């Protein structure tokens, strides 16, 4: 595990005649101190460590804290010239030819744009609530590499929907905004010829070049319900994420950003009533109504709702964030001989975890006998767990997850920098204390990115830490 | 404006071209008066959807989905703006306003308002007004007093010293924004004293069971259930403004459950729908029906398989078929999410209702089946449908009244479902001393089946569930008698005041005086602290904790035997700051006091002690603090690290 900041970067080396390297993600969050320097140091160390040859690159999902390192502006040509990747593994959600993936991507784009415009609008709001919401959205958009400057630029382009913004103003805010995360991921896709997009429940596949090791694909799920489920609690027919959020995003976008069709403003989109029903704020009927309910006389507009609706942007941004986390590719690597499992979950959230229960594989055991393997078996035999989403509350399932990892030799790596998460980003509950406490209690060894010098657990003798990385030897 | 207007409304901004002379209304100055030679009508009739527009496009329900809401008559101005509500149709997302409907226009009066139409924003205004007023009326009837909205508190600067103090101001009307949000959401904003309703395009084409028009706009302000639900939040906030100070999982869950219950039982006041559903289910309301389901259109439009919530059961995801829910006495221990917990309370009350209904129709079934009680196959006789419907409507009205009435018997803060059961039983016993129909037993039974009961009782019986009456010695004490005298004069003051604002003003003044009296008389009486659950122990450098006289309501409840129960309900409240490992937070406590003003007797003191740091309640609060219940995604990313934020209901209701 590299210690670049708040983000994931894992190098798994299978020692043998020729060591085989597997790199899982490389990134930090927006606002990470000296992000470029940190990622560059990681990249250069990777060149040394792997002698410029990495067999497999796994990118779990398209978030800055997992892909920023692959962006040319961060690491220059290290990943294109100094390291050669044999193959790239991605989830089916990144497959450009998959219709469902394509639909998800389009939905995500529209949610992202809606959140972006909501943040832009909220910047101009004086209320503390509006400011807080704007900050929260900006933080979440940061996961796609969208910066405050970009939000400010959108805000400067003028209030959406206002006729004076004009056709030119609307056109300037193009549909085709490409985020840093898209650019980074696309770059690796074009650099590496051999790409595989994995389906949940597929495998076990032999690990190329590593005899005795194979891997299972657990997530992301194909089931939309599960893909959009970010949290525990809400039962089947209580509020669902997803479907609703997407259509809401569209209707918000229609209000926030008039789109241009054939050079004409299409501001009618999303309007609930026909034009003749609509009155302007200056209309005498409106002024009369406001006077009647005691507004308009004083400046004390404590009941006004002019900006409340933009607060929806915060929820959209949250929904978008977790929907993206849930597209994490989840892989379980198994040593056939011992049955031991290494589990890498990316940032999978509740719905992704829940979906594994339905999976089963046919695999030959060490004796050559064919057996049915369930996700439960894999969890039970897990001896290494990469803690999901930097230890947040909804990325490690309790009963159906961590508590089923019953191996006495369980080791966990928690890629979180508490100072960056809590002090810089203001995410006070990352990592969740209750989860961390349980990990310390449960695991034979817990290695946390920012505390690698003080490892917990009886197996801590196998840990070796340097300021740049921390190694664990199985 | 038509020429032959019965009178002419004086407006604040009169339009000289259209207005005729302004007439004064003798009975009610200051409002928009219409001088008339006739008595005002007792009720106003307004057309609306029974459920929501989606049922009007389904053949089997289209004919019963329109109904006429009858609400108490009041003069209104365009909005509608009345005594309780002001509908302000601002749609900021669309950057426009919609002209307010004038339901007092004779053309509309003559045809019971505008016809239901989702394309007409003025009908939307009329529908929200009609349903919200229906809900308010139900509350007033059960509570025996005028409804008030929670006061607005704001920081006001002191003139001289430059300091600031909290100023309590009266909020006459609840603001209603029928198109305030572009979102699959609707909520009550306690800060703005406003209901915000959203609209959004439906997701997907629905399911084979319930197809829908993808992308069609769904208006939450056209759903009876959503309007009733949100109005109930506002009404409940007016009665118990501190129920949102959550230190237990039941606080928000109770708010949700209660709002759902009101919406559900109002279904039974729709005569056409009721008859239709009784016919369809052959009188067996335990099978799937529209009456027990909430927010049909919203549930489907946000991607669900059926209504948003169903008190009776749900669709089994494995079979895809509807199944009756089974009570699980352990569910409450597992479920911590507010909607999930709330659903358990809703199911329990609904089960009690069904038992009462079954009980009430048992004789009818025997008569109709030659004594066997087993109805023959085929359709029911229309007369029998009518009788079943009448019994269902009566049972529902009784249960709804019981549920609302019990609010006065709850502790002022930190309610648990178990407390609510005790409140239900005690309140009902005061109004209906002999329970010949077995209503209370039905409630106890249903709550037990769902695992809802208060802890620490000797038995789960009506007697032990009733709140403990005040001891005679305490009641006879001289100080208590003086307080009773004070209440007597308060009652005389408010007796003939019909104006809500005036009542509020007198009440606030009386609360101040009562606070003064209690401070003077009881501050050093340990018995008082014990009885009220307040804490008067001196603090370092300070005289002791403040407390507030939080509510003071005179009320009159109609008993079924024709007598009236006159009561005064007041509550005392205290906030205590507790620090635990460097973290300071607030614990609330206090009591609700119920006085029988007819008998001049102090009846109950319902306590939720402020308590010390070792009490289970406080320990729970500390636990919640470190790992809040219902922790949401927002908590991970929010700077405050949890908490309900500015709009506690906005997230609770969000449809995505």
Short mmCIF file of C-alpha atoms in Angstrom, two decimals, chain A residues 203-396:
data_model
loop_
_atom_site.label_atom_id
_atom_site.label_comp_id
_atom_site.label_asym_id
_atom_site.label_seq_id
_atom_site.Cartn_x
_atom_site.Cartn_y
_atom_site.Cartn_z
CA UNK A 203 -14.43 -16.81 -12.89
CA UNK A 204 -12.54 -18.26 -11.33
CA UNK A 205 -9.88 -17.21 -13.81
CA UNK A 206 -6.28 -18.37 -13.52
CA UNK A 207 -3.95 -15.55 -12.60
CA UNK A 208 -1.79 -15.05 -15.70
CA UNK A 209 1.76 -16.13 -15.05
CA UNK A 210 1.09 -17.07 -11.44
CA UNK A 211 0.42 -20.77 -11.04
CA UNK A 212 -1.70 -21.73 -8.05
CA UNK A 213 -3.57 -18.43 -7.90
CA UNK A 214 -6.95 -17.69 -9.42
CA UNK A 215 -9.49 -14.96 -8.98
CA UNK A 216 -13.24 -14.48 -8.72
CA UNK A 217 -15.25 -11.44 -9.80
CA UNK A 218 -17.83 -10.37 -7.21
CA UNK A 219 -18.97 -6.94 -8.31
CA UNK A 220 -20.26 -4.58 -9.58
CA UNK A 221 -23.77 -6.03 -9.81
CA UNK A 222 -25.91 -5.98 -12.93
CA UNK A 223 -29.04 -5.49 -10.84
CA UNK A 224 -30.00 -1.81 -10.98
CA UNK A 225 -31.63 -1.88 -7.55
CA UNK A 226 -28.41 -3.05 -5.97
CA UNK A 227 -26.25 -0.81 -8.09
CA UNK A 228 -28.05 2.21 -6.71
CA UNK A 229 -28.30 1.02 -3.14
CA UNK A 230 -25.79 2.94 -1.11
CA UNK A 231 -26.92 2.41 2.41
CA UNK A 232 -28.39 -0.06 4.81
CA UNK A 233 -31.83 0.38 6.22
CA UNK A 234 -34.04 1.29 3.33
CA UNK A 235 -35.96 -1.84 2.54
CA UNK A 236 -37.09 -2.91 -0.87
CA UNK A 237 -39.93 -0.58 -1.54
CA UNK A 238 -38.93 2.33 0.63
CA UNK A 239 -37.16 5.17 -1.15
CA UNK A 240 -34.83 3.87 -3.79
CA UNK A 241 -31.84 5.65 -5.06
CA UNK A 242 -31.29 5.78 -8.71
CA UNK A 243 -34.22 5.89 -11.02
CA UNK A 244 -35.76 8.88 -9.34
CA UNK A 245 -32.49 10.70 -8.94
CA UNK A 246 -31.79 10.44 -12.63
CA UNK A 247 -35.06 11.91 -13.80
CA UNK A 248 -34.81 14.60 -11.16
CA UNK A 249 -31.36 15.43 -12.44
CA UNK A 250 -32.77 15.86 -15.92
CA UNK A 251 -35.54 18.12 -14.81
CA UNK A 252 -33.19 20.19 -12.66
CA UNK A 253 -30.75 20.48 -15.47
CA UNK A 254 -33.48 21.75 -17.72
CA UNK A 255 -34.00 24.59 -15.30
CA UNK A 256 -30.37 25.24 -14.51
CA UNK A 257 -28.88 25.03 -17.94
CA UNK A 258 -31.00 25.83 -20.96
CA UNK A 259 -29.84 23.59 -23.73
CA UNK A 260 -29.52 24.68 -27.29
CA UNK A 261 -31.28 22.92 -30.10
CA UNK A 262 -30.80 24.24 -33.60
CA UNK A 263 -29.61 27.56 -32.29
CA UNK A 264 -32.75 28.18 -30.28
CA UNK A 265 -33.08 28.21 -26.51
CA UNK A 266 -35.03 25.25 -25.38
CA UNK A 267 -36.11 26.56 -22.00
CA UNK A 268 -39.54 24.95 -22.23
CA UNK A 269 -38.01 21.61 -21.27
CA UNK A 270 -38.96 20.66 -17.75
CA UNK A 271 -41.60 23.36 -17.42
CA UNK A 272 -44.58 21.92 -15.58
CA UNK A 273 -47.21 24.20 -17.13
CA UNK A 274 -47.75 25.93 -20.41
CA UNK A 275 -46.40 29.38 -20.95
CA UNK A 276 -49.70 31.22 -20.53
CA UNK A 277 -49.91 30.04 -16.93
CA UNK A 278 -46.61 31.56 -15.91
CA UNK A 279 -46.30 34.94 -14.27
CA UNK A 280 -43.19 36.98 -13.58
CA UNK A 281 -42.29 38.16 -10.09
CA UNK A 282 -43.28 41.69 -11.00
CA UNK A 283 -46.79 40.75 -12.03
CA UNK A 284 -49.43 42.73 -10.09
CA UNK A 285 -51.22 39.52 -9.10
CA UNK A 286 -48.03 38.19 -7.52
CA UNK A 287 -47.27 41.48 -5.78
CA UNK A 288 -50.78 41.56 -4.42
CA UNK A 289 -50.49 38.01 -3.08
CA UNK A 290 -47.16 38.77 -1.42
CA UNK A 291 -48.59 41.87 0.20
CA UNK A 292 -51.52 39.80 1.44
CA UNK A 293 -49.27 37.33 3.22
CA UNK A 294 -47.14 40.09 4.69
CA UNK A 295 -44.19 39.97 2.40
CA UNK A 296 -42.97 42.73 0.22
CA UNK A 297 -43.56 45.26 2.99
CA UNK A 298 -40.41 44.36 4.84
CA UNK A 299 -37.12 43.03 3.63
CA UNK A 300 -37.42 40.12 6.03
CA UNK A 301 -37.99 37.35 3.55
CA UNK A 302 -37.59 34.53 6.04
CA UNK A 303 -40.11 32.31 4.31
CA UNK A 304 -38.83 32.69 0.79
CA UNK A 305 -37.75 29.56 -1.04
CA UNK A 306 -35.85 31.04 -3.94
CA UNK A 307 -32.87 28.75 -3.46
CA UNK A 308 -34.19 25.80 -1.50
CA UNK A 309 -34.65 23.74 -4.62
CA UNK A 310 -31.00 24.00 -5.55
CA UNK A 311 -30.24 22.10 -2.35
CA UNK A 312 -31.42 19.06 -4.26
CA UNK A 313 -28.07 19.31 -5.98
CA UNK A 314 -26.42 18.10 -2.81
CA UNK A 315 -28.51 14.98 -2.76
CA UNK A 316 -27.90 14.42 -6.44
CA UNK A 317 -24.19 14.76 -5.86
CA UNK A 318 -24.37 12.25 -3.02
CA UNK A 319 -26.42 9.85 -5.11
CA UNK A 320 -23.97 10.23 -7.95
CA UNK A 321 -21.00 9.67 -5.68
CA UNK A 322 -22.33 6.45 -4.26
CA UNK A 323 -23.59 5.23 -7.63
CA UNK A 324 -20.04 5.62 -8.91
CA UNK A 325 -18.55 3.92 -5.86
CA UNK A 326 -20.91 1.05 -6.42
CA UNK A 327 -19.46 0.43 -9.86
CA UNK A 328 -16.29 -0.75 -8.15
CA UNK A 329 -14.74 -3.87 -9.55
CA UNK A 330 -14.48 -6.36 -6.68
CA UNK A 331 -11.93 -9.13 -6.98
CA UNK A 332 -11.09 -12.05 -4.72
CA UNK A 333 -7.70 -13.69 -5.33
CA UNK A 334 -7.47 -17.27 -4.12
CA UNK A 335 -4.47 -19.45 -3.42
CA UNK A 336 -5.73 -22.80 -4.63
CA UNK A 337 -3.50 -24.83 -2.34
CA UNK A 338 -4.45 -23.20 0.95
CA UNK A 339 -7.80 -21.73 -0.04
CA UNK A 340 -6.70 -18.37 1.33
CA UNK A 341 -8.27 -15.29 -0.21
CA UNK A 342 -7.19 -11.69 -0.77
CA UNK A 343 -10.22 -9.42 -1.11
CA UNK A 344 -10.04 -6.08 -2.91
CA UNK A 345 -13.37 -4.26 -2.88
CA UNK A 346 -12.50 -0.84 -4.28
CA UNK A 347 -15.09 1.54 -2.82
CA UNK A 348 -18.02 -0.88 -3.12
CA UNK A 349 -20.98 0.21 -1.05
CA UNK A 350 -23.89 -1.64 0.44
CA UNK A 351 -25.69 -2.63 -2.76
CA UNK A 352 -22.52 -4.04 -4.29
CA UNK A 353 -21.79 -6.06 -1.13
CA UNK A 354 -25.36 -7.34 -0.94
CA UNK A 355 -25.25 -8.59 -4.51
CA UNK A 356 -22.48 -11.10 -3.80
CA UNK A 357 -24.82 -13.29 -1.82
CA UNK A 358 -26.49 -14.47 -5.04
CA UNK A 359 -23.24 -15.55 -6.65
CA UNK A 360 -21.79 -19.05 -6.92
CA UNK A 361 -18.90 -20.48 -8.88
CA UNK A 362 -17.85 -23.95 -9.93
CA UNK A 363 -14.19 -24.50 -9.11
CA UNK A 364 -11.84 -27.41 -8.65
CA UNK A 365 -10.28 -27.59 -5.22
CA UNK A 366 -6.66 -28.50 -4.46
CA UNK A 367 -7.52 -32.19 -4.80
CA UNK A 368 -8.96 -31.62 -8.28
CA UNK A 369 -12.52 -32.10 -7.16
CA UNK A 370 -15.18 -29.78 -8.53
CA UNK A 371 -17.01 -27.79 -5.90
CA UNK A 372 -19.48 -24.96 -5.63
CA UNK A 373 -17.90 -21.86 -4.17
CA UNK A 374 -20.10 -19.13 -2.71
CA UNK A 375 -19.18 -15.59 -1.75
CA UNK A 376 -19.64 -16.73 1.83
CA UNK A 377 -16.86 -19.29 1.36
CA UNK A 378 -14.62 -16.58 -0.02
CA UNK A 379 -15.32 -14.24 2.88
CA UNK A 380 -14.73 -17.01 5.36
CA UNK A 381 -11.33 -17.75 3.87
CA UNK A 382 -10.31 -14.12 3.48
CA UNK A 383 -6.95 -13.44 5.06
CA UNK A 384 -6.46 -10.00 3.52
CA UNK A 385 -9.10 -7.32 3.21
CA UNK A 386 -8.63 -3.95 1.50
CA UNK A 387 -11.08 -1.81 3.50
CA UNK A 388 -13.62 -0.16 1.23
CA UNK A 389 -13.98 3.59 0.68
CA UNK A 390 -11.37 4.69 3.22
CA UNK A 391 -13.34 3.20 6.10
CA UNK A 392 -16.63 5.05 5.62
CA UNK A 393 -19.74 3.68 7.28
CA UNK A 394 -21.43 2.18 4.24
CA UNK A 395 -18.56 0.53 2.41
CA UNK A 396 -17.98 -2.39 4.75
#
